[in-house]
mmCIF file of C-alpha atoms and ligand atoms in Angstrom:
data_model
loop_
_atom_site.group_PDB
_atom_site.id
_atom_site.type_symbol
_atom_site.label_atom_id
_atom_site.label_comp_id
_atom_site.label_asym_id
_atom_site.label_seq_id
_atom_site.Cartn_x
_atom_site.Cartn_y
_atom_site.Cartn_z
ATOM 1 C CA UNK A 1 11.874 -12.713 299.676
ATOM 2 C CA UNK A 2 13.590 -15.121 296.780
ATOM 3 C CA UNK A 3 16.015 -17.146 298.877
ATOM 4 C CA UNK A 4 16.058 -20.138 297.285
ATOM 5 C CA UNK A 5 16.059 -21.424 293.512
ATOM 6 C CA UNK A 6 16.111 -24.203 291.573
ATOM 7 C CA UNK A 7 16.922 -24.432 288.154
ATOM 8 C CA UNK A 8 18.042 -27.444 285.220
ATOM 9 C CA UNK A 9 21.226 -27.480 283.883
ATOM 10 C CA UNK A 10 21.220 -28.992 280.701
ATOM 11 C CA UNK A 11 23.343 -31.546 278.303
ATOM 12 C CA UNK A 12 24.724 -30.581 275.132
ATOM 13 C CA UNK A 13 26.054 -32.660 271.367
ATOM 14 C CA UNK A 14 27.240 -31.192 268.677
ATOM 15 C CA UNK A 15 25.735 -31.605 265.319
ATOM 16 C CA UNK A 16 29.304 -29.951 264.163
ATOM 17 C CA UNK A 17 32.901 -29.679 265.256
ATOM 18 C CA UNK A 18 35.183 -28.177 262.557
ATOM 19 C CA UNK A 19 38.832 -27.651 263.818
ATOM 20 C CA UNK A 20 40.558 -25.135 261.554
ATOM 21 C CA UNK A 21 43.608 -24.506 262.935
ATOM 22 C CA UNK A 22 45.874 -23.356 266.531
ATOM 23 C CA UNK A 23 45.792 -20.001 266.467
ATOM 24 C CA UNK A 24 49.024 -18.220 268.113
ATOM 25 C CA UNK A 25 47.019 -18.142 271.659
ATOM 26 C CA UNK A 26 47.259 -22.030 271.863
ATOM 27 C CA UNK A 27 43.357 -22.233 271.476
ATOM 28 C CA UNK A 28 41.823 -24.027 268.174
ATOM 29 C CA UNK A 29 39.542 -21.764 265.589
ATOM 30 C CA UNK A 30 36.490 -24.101 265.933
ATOM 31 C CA UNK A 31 33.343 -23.577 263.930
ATOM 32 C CA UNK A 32 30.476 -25.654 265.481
ATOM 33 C CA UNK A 33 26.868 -26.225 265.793
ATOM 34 C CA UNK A 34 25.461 -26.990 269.464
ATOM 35 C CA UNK A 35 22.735 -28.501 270.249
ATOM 36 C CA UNK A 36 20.967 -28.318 273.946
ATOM 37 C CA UNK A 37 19.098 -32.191 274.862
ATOM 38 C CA UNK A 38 17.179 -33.035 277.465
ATOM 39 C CA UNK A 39 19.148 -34.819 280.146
ATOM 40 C CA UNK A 40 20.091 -32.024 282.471
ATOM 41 C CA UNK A 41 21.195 -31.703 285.983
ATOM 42 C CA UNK A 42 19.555 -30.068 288.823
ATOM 43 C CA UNK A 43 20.847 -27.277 290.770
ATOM 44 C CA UNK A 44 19.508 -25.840 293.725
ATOM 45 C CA UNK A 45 20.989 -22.646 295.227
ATOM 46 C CA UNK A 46 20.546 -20.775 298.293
ATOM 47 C CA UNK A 47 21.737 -17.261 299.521
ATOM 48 C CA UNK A 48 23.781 -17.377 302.396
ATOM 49 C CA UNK A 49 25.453 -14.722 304.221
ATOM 50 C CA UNK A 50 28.541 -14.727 302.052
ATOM 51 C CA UNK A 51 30.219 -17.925 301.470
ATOM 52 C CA UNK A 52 30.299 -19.690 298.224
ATOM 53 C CA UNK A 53 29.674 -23.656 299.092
ATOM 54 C CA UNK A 54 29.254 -26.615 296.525
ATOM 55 C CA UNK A 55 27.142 -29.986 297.386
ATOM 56 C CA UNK A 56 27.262 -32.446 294.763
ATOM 57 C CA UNK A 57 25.692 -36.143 294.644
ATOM 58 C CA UNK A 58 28.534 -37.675 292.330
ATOM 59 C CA UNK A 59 32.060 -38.215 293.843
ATOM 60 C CA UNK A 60 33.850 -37.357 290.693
ATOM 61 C CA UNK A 61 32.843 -33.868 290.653
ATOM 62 C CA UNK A 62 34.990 -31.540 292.720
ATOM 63 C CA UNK A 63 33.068 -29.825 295.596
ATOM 64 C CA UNK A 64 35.777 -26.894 296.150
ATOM 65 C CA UNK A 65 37.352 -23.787 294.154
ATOM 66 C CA UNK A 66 37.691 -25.417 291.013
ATOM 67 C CA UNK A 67 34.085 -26.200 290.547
ATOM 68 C CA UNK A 68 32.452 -24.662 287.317
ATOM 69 C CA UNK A 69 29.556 -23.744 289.239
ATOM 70 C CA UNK A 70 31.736 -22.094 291.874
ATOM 71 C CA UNK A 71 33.988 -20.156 289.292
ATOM 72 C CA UNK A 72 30.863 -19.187 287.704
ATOM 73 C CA UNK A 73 29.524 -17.710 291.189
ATOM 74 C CA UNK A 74 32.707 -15.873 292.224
ATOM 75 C CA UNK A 75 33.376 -14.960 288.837
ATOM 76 C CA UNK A 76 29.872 -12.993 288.982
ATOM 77 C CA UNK A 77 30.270 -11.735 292.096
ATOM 78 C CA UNK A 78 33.700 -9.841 291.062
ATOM 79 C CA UNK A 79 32.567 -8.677 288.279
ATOM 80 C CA UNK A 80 29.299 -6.757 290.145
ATOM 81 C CA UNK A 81 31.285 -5.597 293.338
ATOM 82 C CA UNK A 82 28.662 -7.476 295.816
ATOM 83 C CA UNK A 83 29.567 -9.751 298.889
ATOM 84 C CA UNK A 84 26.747 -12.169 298.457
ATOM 85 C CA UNK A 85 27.135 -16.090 299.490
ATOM 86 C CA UNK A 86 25.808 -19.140 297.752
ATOM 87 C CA UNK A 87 25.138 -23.026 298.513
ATOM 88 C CA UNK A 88 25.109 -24.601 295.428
ATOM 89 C CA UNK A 89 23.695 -28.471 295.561
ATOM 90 C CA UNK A 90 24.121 -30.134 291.639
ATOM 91 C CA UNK A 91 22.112 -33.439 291.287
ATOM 92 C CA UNK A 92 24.228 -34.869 288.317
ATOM 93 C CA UNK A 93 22.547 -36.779 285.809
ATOM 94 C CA UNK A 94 25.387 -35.518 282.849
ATOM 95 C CA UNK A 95 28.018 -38.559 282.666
ATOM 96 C CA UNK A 96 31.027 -36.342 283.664
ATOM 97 C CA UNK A 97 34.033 -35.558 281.075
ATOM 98 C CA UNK A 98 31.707 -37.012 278.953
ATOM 99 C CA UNK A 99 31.906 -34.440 275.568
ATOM 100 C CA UNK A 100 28.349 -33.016 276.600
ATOM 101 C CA UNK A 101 29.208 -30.120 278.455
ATOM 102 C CA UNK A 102 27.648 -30.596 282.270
ATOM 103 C CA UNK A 103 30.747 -28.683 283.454
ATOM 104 C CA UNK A 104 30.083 -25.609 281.280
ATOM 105 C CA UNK A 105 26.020 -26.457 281.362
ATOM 106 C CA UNK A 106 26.647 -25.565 285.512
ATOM 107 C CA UNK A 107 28.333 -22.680 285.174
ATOM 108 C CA UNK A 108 26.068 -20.999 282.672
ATOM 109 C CA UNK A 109 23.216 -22.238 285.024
ATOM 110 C CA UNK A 110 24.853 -20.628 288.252
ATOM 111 C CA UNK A 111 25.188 -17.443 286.488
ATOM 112 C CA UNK A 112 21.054 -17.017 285.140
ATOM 113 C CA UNK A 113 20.237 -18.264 288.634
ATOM 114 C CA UNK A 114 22.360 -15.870 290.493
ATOM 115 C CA UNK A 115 21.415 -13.175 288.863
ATOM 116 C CA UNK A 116 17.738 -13.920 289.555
ATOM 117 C CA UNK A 117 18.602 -14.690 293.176
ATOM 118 C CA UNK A 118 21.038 -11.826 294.101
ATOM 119 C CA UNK A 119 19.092 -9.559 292.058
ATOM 120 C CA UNK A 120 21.545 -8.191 289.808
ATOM 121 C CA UNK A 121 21.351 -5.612 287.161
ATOM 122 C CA UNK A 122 24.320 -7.107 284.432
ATOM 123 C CA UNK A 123 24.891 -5.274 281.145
ATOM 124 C CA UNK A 124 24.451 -8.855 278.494
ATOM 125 C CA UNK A 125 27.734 -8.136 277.253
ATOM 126 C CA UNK A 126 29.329 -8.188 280.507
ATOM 127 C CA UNK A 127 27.659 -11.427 281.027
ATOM 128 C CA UNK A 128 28.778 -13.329 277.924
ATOM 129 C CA UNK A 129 32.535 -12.275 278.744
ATOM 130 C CA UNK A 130 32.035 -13.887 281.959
ATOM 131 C CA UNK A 131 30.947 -16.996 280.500
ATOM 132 C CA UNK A 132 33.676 -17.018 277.691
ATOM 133 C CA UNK A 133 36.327 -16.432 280.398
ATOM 134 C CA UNK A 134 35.215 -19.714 282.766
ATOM 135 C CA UNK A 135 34.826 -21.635 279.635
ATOM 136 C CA UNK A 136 34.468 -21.642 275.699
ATOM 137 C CA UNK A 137 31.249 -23.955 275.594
ATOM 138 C CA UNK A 138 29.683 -21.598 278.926
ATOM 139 C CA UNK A 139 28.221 -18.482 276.590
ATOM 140 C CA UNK A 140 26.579 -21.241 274.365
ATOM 141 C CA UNK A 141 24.379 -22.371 277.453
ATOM 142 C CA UNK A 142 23.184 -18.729 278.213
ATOM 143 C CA UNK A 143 21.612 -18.885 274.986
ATOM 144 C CA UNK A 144 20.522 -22.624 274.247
ATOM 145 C CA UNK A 145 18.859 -24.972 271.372
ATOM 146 C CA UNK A 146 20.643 -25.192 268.351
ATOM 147 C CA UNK A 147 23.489 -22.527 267.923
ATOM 148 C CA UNK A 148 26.417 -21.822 265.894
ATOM 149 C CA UNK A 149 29.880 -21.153 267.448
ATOM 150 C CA UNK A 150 32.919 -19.380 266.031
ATOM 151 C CA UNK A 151 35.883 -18.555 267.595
ATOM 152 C CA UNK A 152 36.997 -21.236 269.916
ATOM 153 C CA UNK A 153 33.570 -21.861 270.579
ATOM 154 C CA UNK A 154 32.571 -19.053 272.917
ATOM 155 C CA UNK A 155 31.149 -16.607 270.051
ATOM 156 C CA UNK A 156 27.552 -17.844 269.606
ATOM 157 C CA UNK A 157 24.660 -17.184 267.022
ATOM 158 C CA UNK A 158 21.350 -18.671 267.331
ATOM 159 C CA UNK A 159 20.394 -20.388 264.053
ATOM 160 C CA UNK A 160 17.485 -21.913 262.694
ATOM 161 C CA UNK A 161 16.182 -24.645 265.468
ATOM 162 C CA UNK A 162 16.830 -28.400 264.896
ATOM 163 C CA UNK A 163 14.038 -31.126 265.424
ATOM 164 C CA UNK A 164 15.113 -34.281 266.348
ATOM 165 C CA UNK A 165 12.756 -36.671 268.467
ATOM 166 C CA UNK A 166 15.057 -39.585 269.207
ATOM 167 C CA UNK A 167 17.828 -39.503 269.890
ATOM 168 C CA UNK A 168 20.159 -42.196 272.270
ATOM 169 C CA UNK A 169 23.514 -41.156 274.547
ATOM 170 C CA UNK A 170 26.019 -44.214 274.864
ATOM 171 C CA UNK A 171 28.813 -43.458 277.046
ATOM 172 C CA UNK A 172 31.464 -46.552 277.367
ATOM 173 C CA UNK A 173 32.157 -45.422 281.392
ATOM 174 C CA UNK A 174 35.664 -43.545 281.045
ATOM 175 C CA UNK A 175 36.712 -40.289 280.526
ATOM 176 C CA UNK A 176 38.693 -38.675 277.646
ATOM 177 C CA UNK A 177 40.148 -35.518 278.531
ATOM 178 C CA UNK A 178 39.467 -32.043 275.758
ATOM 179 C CA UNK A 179 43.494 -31.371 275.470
ATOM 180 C CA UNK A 180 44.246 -35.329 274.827
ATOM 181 C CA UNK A 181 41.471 -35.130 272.117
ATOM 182 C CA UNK A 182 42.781 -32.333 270.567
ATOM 183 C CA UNK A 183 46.371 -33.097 270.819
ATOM 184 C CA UNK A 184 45.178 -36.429 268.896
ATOM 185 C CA UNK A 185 44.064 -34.427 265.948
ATOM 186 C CA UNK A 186 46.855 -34.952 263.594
ATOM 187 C CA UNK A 187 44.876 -32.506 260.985
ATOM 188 C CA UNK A 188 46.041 -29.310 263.112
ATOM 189 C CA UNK A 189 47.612 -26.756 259.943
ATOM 190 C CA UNK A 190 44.816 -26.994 257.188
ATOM 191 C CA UNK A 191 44.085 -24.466 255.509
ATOM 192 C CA UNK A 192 41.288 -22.226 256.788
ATOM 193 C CA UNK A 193 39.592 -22.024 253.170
ATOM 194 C CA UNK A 194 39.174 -25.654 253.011
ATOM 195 C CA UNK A 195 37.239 -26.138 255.939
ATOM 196 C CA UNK A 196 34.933 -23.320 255.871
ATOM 197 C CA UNK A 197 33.830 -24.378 252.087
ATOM 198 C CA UNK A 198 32.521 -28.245 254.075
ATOM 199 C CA UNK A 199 31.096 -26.453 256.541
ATOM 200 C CA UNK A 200 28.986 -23.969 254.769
ATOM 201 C CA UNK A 201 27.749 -27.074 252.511
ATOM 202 C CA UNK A 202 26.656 -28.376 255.703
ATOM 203 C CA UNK A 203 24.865 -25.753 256.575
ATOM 204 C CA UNK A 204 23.192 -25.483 252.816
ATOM 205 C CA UNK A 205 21.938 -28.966 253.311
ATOM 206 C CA UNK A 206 18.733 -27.376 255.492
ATOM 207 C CA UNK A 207 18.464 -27.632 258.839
ATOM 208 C CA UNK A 208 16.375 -30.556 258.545
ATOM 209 C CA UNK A 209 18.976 -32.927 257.306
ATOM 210 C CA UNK A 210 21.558 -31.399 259.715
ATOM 211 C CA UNK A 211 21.688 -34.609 262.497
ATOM 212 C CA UNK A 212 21.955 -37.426 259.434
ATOM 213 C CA UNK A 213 25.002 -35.179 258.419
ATOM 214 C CA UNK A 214 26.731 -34.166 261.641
ATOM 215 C CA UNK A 215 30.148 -34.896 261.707
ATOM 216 C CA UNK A 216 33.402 -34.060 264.235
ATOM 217 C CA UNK A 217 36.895 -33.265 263.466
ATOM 218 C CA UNK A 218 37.844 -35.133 266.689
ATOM 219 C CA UNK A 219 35.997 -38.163 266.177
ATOM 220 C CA UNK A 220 38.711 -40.449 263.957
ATOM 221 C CA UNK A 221 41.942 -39.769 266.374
ATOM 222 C CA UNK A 222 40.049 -40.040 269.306
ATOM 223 C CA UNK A 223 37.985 -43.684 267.921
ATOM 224 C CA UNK A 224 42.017 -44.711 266.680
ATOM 225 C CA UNK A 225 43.249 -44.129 270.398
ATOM 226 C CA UNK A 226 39.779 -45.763 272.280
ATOM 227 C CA UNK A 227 38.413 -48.622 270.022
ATOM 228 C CA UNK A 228 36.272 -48.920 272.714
ATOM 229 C CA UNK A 229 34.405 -45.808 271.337
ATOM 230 C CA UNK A 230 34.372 -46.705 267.820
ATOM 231 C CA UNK A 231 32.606 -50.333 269.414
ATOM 232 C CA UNK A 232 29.845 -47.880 270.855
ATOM 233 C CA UNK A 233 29.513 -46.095 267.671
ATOM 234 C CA UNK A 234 29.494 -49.402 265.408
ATOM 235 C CA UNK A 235 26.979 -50.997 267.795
ATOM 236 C CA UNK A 236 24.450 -47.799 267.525
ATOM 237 C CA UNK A 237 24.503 -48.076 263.897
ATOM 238 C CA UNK A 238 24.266 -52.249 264.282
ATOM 239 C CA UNK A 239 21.188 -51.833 266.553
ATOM 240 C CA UNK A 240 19.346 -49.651 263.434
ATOM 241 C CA UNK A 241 20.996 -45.998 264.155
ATOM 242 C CA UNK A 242 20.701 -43.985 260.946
ATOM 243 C CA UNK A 243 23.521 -42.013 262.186
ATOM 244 C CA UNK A 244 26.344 -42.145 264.840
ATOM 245 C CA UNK A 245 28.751 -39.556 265.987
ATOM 246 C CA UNK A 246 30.858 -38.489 268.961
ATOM 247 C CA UNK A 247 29.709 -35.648 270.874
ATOM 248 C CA UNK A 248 32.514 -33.224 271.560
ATOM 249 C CA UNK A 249 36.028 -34.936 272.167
ATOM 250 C CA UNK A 250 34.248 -37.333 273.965
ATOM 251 C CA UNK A 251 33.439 -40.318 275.484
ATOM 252 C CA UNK A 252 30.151 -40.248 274.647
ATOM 253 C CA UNK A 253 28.442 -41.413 271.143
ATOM 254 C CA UNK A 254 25.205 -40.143 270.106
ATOM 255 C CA UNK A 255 22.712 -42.387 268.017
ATOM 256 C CA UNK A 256 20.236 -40.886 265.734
ATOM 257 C CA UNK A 257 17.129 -43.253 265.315
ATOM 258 C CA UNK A 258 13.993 -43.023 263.074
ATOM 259 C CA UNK A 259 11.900 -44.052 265.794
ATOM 260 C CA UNK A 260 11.067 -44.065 269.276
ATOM 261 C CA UNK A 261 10.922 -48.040 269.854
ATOM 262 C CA UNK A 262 14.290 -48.623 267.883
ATOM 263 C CA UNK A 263 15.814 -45.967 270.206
ATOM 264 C CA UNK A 264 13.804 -47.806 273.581
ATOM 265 C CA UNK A 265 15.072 -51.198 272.307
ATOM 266 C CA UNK A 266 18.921 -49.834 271.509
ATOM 267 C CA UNK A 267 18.865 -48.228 275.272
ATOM 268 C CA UNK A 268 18.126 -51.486 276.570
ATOM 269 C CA UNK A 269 20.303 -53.882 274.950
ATOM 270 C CA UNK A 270 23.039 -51.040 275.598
ATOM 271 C CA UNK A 271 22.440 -51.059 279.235
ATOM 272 C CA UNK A 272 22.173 -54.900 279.412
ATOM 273 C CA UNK A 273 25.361 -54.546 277.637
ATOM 274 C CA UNK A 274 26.641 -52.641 280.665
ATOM 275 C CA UNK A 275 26.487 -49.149 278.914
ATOM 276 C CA UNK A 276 25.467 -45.626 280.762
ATOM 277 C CA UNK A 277 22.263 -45.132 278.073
ATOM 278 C CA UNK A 278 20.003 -42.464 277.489
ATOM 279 C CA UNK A 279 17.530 -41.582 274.992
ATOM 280 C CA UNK A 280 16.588 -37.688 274.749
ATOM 281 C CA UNK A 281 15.467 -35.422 272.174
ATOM 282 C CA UNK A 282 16.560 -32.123 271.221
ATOM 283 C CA UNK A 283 15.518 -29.281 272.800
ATOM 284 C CA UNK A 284 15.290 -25.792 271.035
ATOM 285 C CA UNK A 285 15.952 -22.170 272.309
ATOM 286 C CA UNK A 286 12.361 -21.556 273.157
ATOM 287 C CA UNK A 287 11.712 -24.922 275.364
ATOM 288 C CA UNK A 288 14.904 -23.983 276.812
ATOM 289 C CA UNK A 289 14.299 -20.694 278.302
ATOM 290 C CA UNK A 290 10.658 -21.303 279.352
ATOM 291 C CA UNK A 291 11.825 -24.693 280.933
ATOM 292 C CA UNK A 292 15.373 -23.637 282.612
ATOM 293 C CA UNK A 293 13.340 -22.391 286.275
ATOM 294 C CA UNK A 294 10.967 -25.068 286.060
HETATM 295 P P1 ATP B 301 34.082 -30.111 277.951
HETATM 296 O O1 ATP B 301 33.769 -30.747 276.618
HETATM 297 O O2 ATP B 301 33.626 -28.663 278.088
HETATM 298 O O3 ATP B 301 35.467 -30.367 278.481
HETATM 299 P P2 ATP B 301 32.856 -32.294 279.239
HETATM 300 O O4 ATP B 301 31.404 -32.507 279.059
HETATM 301 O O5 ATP B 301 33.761 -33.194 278.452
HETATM 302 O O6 ATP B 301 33.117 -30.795 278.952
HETATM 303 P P3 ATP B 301 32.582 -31.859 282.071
HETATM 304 O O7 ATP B 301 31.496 -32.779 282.516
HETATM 305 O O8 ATP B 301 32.269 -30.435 281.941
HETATM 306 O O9 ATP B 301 33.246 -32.414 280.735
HETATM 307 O O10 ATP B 301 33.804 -32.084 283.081
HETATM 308 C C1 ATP B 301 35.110 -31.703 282.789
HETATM 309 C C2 ATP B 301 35.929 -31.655 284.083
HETATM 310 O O11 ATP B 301 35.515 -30.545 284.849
HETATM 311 C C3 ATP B 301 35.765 -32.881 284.957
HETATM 312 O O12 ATP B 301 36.986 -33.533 285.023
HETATM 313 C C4 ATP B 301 35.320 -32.374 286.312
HETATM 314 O O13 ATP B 301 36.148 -32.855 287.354
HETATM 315 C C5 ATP B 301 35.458 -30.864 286.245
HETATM 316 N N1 ATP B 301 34.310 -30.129 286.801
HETATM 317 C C6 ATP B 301 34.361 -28.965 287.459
HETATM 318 N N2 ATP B 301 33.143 -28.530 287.788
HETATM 319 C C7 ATP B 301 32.257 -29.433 287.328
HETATM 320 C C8 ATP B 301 30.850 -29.526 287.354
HETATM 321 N N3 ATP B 301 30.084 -28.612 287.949
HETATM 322 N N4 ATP B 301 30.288 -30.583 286.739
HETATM 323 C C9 ATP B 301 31.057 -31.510 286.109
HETATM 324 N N5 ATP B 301 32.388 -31.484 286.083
HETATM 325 C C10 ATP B 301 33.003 -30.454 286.671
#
């Protein structure tokens, strides 16, 4: 009998954030590309007899109700009528409120696990509306690699695969918080024309080219309001970066290098620096899935 699982949880960028507009709802119309990497989390979960418990190794994370990973458990259970329980134990290696998604990354991993572990029978439909509803970024991480999201992020398409080898995570060691990025964004009432014509020549570029042209909406107000950000970014690109960017609203900066031993030497001087550094490489739909139980 399956009592136990374990399964990775894992980090997100984004090669594109596009902010259209606030729709009437409050939400903004995003259009971006995600991109799953390989720093990931570890969850392990465990039936119990009915209650839903959270263990986590990094004090910053909340261990009760409002847990991602707990939403995403009672949210499931709900929705298929069961009483089943759940301890959930996250070993976090994501930087938290850190623009990469670990919240979001938990929930989505909580919900293929459960499944799997309280043997459920869920119509795929049912599940993405699940995910959209704890989250827009959640849906994105039932699918993985390099996708395209509409909407406010939580309608996803699977697009051709990005390859990129090296690439290097700086987070400066605070938090920036989604709202205060996007209430930063001065840019709010463009027209919807506009930004779908940049967007599409993105995408025209080739999917090769896409992580020496990613760009995000939220990257000048939030770099104006934390120079210590734009510092991150303008060291990456010092240190031999061919590209910089933020990754979501934030902290964290990602670094695109050429090369595995500029990338090696950048992470070290970061972290001598007193950086959080990481190098990782992308990681496509197809590693994803046959890598997510492993
Ligand atoms: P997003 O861009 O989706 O806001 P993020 O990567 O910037 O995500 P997360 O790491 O998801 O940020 O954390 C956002 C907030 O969610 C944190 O303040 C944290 O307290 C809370 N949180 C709830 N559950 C989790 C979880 N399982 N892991 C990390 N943070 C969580």
């Amino acid at each position: 009998m399956l009592s136990s699982i374990q399964i990775q949880s894992y980090a997100k960028i984004n090669w594109a954030l596009d902010v259209l507009f606030k729709r009437e709802d409050g939400y903004h119309e995003l259009r971006s590309i995600y991109q799953t990497v390989s720093l990931h989390d570890q969850l392990l979960i465990t039936e119990t007899s009915g209650q839903i418990e959270i263990v986590c190794d990094d004090p910053r994370v909340p261990c009760d109700e409002t847990n991602l990973a707990f939403k995403a458990a009672a949210a499931l259970r709900d929705a298929t009528h069961t009483s089943n329980g759940a301890r959930i134990e996250i070993q976090k290696r994501i930087p938290v409120a850190a623009g990469l998604g670990g919240g979001s990354s938990n929930a989505a991993a909580t919900l293929l696990a459960l499944i799997k572990l309280w043997k459920l029978q869920i119509d795929e439909r049912e599940l993405f509306r699940i995910a959209a509803a704890l989250g827009s970024d959640v849906p994105f991480f039932l699918i993985g690699g390099t996708a395209l999201g509409v909407g406010r992020g939580e309608e996803v398409y699977s697009i051709e695969q990005v390859r990129c080898e090296n690439l290097l995570l700086v987070n400066p060691g605070f938090a920036v918080s989604t709202r205060d990025a996007y209430e930063k964004l001065s840019r709010l009432t463009r027209p919807e024309p506009a930004s779908i014509i940049p967007f599409s020549q993105l995408a025209a570029k080739g999917i090769r080219e896409l992580p020496l042209a990613a760009r995000n909406d939220l990257e000048a107000p939030v770099l104006a309001a934390y120079p210590e950000i734009a510092e991150v970014k303008r060291r990456l690109l010092s240190l031999g970066a061919r590209h910089a960017l933020m990754s979501g609203s934030g902290a964290t900066v990602f670094g695109v290098f050429d090369n595995s031993q500029a990338a090696e030497q950048s992470e070290t001087e970061l972290r001598e620096a007193g950086y959080w550094a990481e190098r990782v490489r992308a990681v496509d739909r197809y590693e994803y899935h046959a890598t997510l139980f492993q």
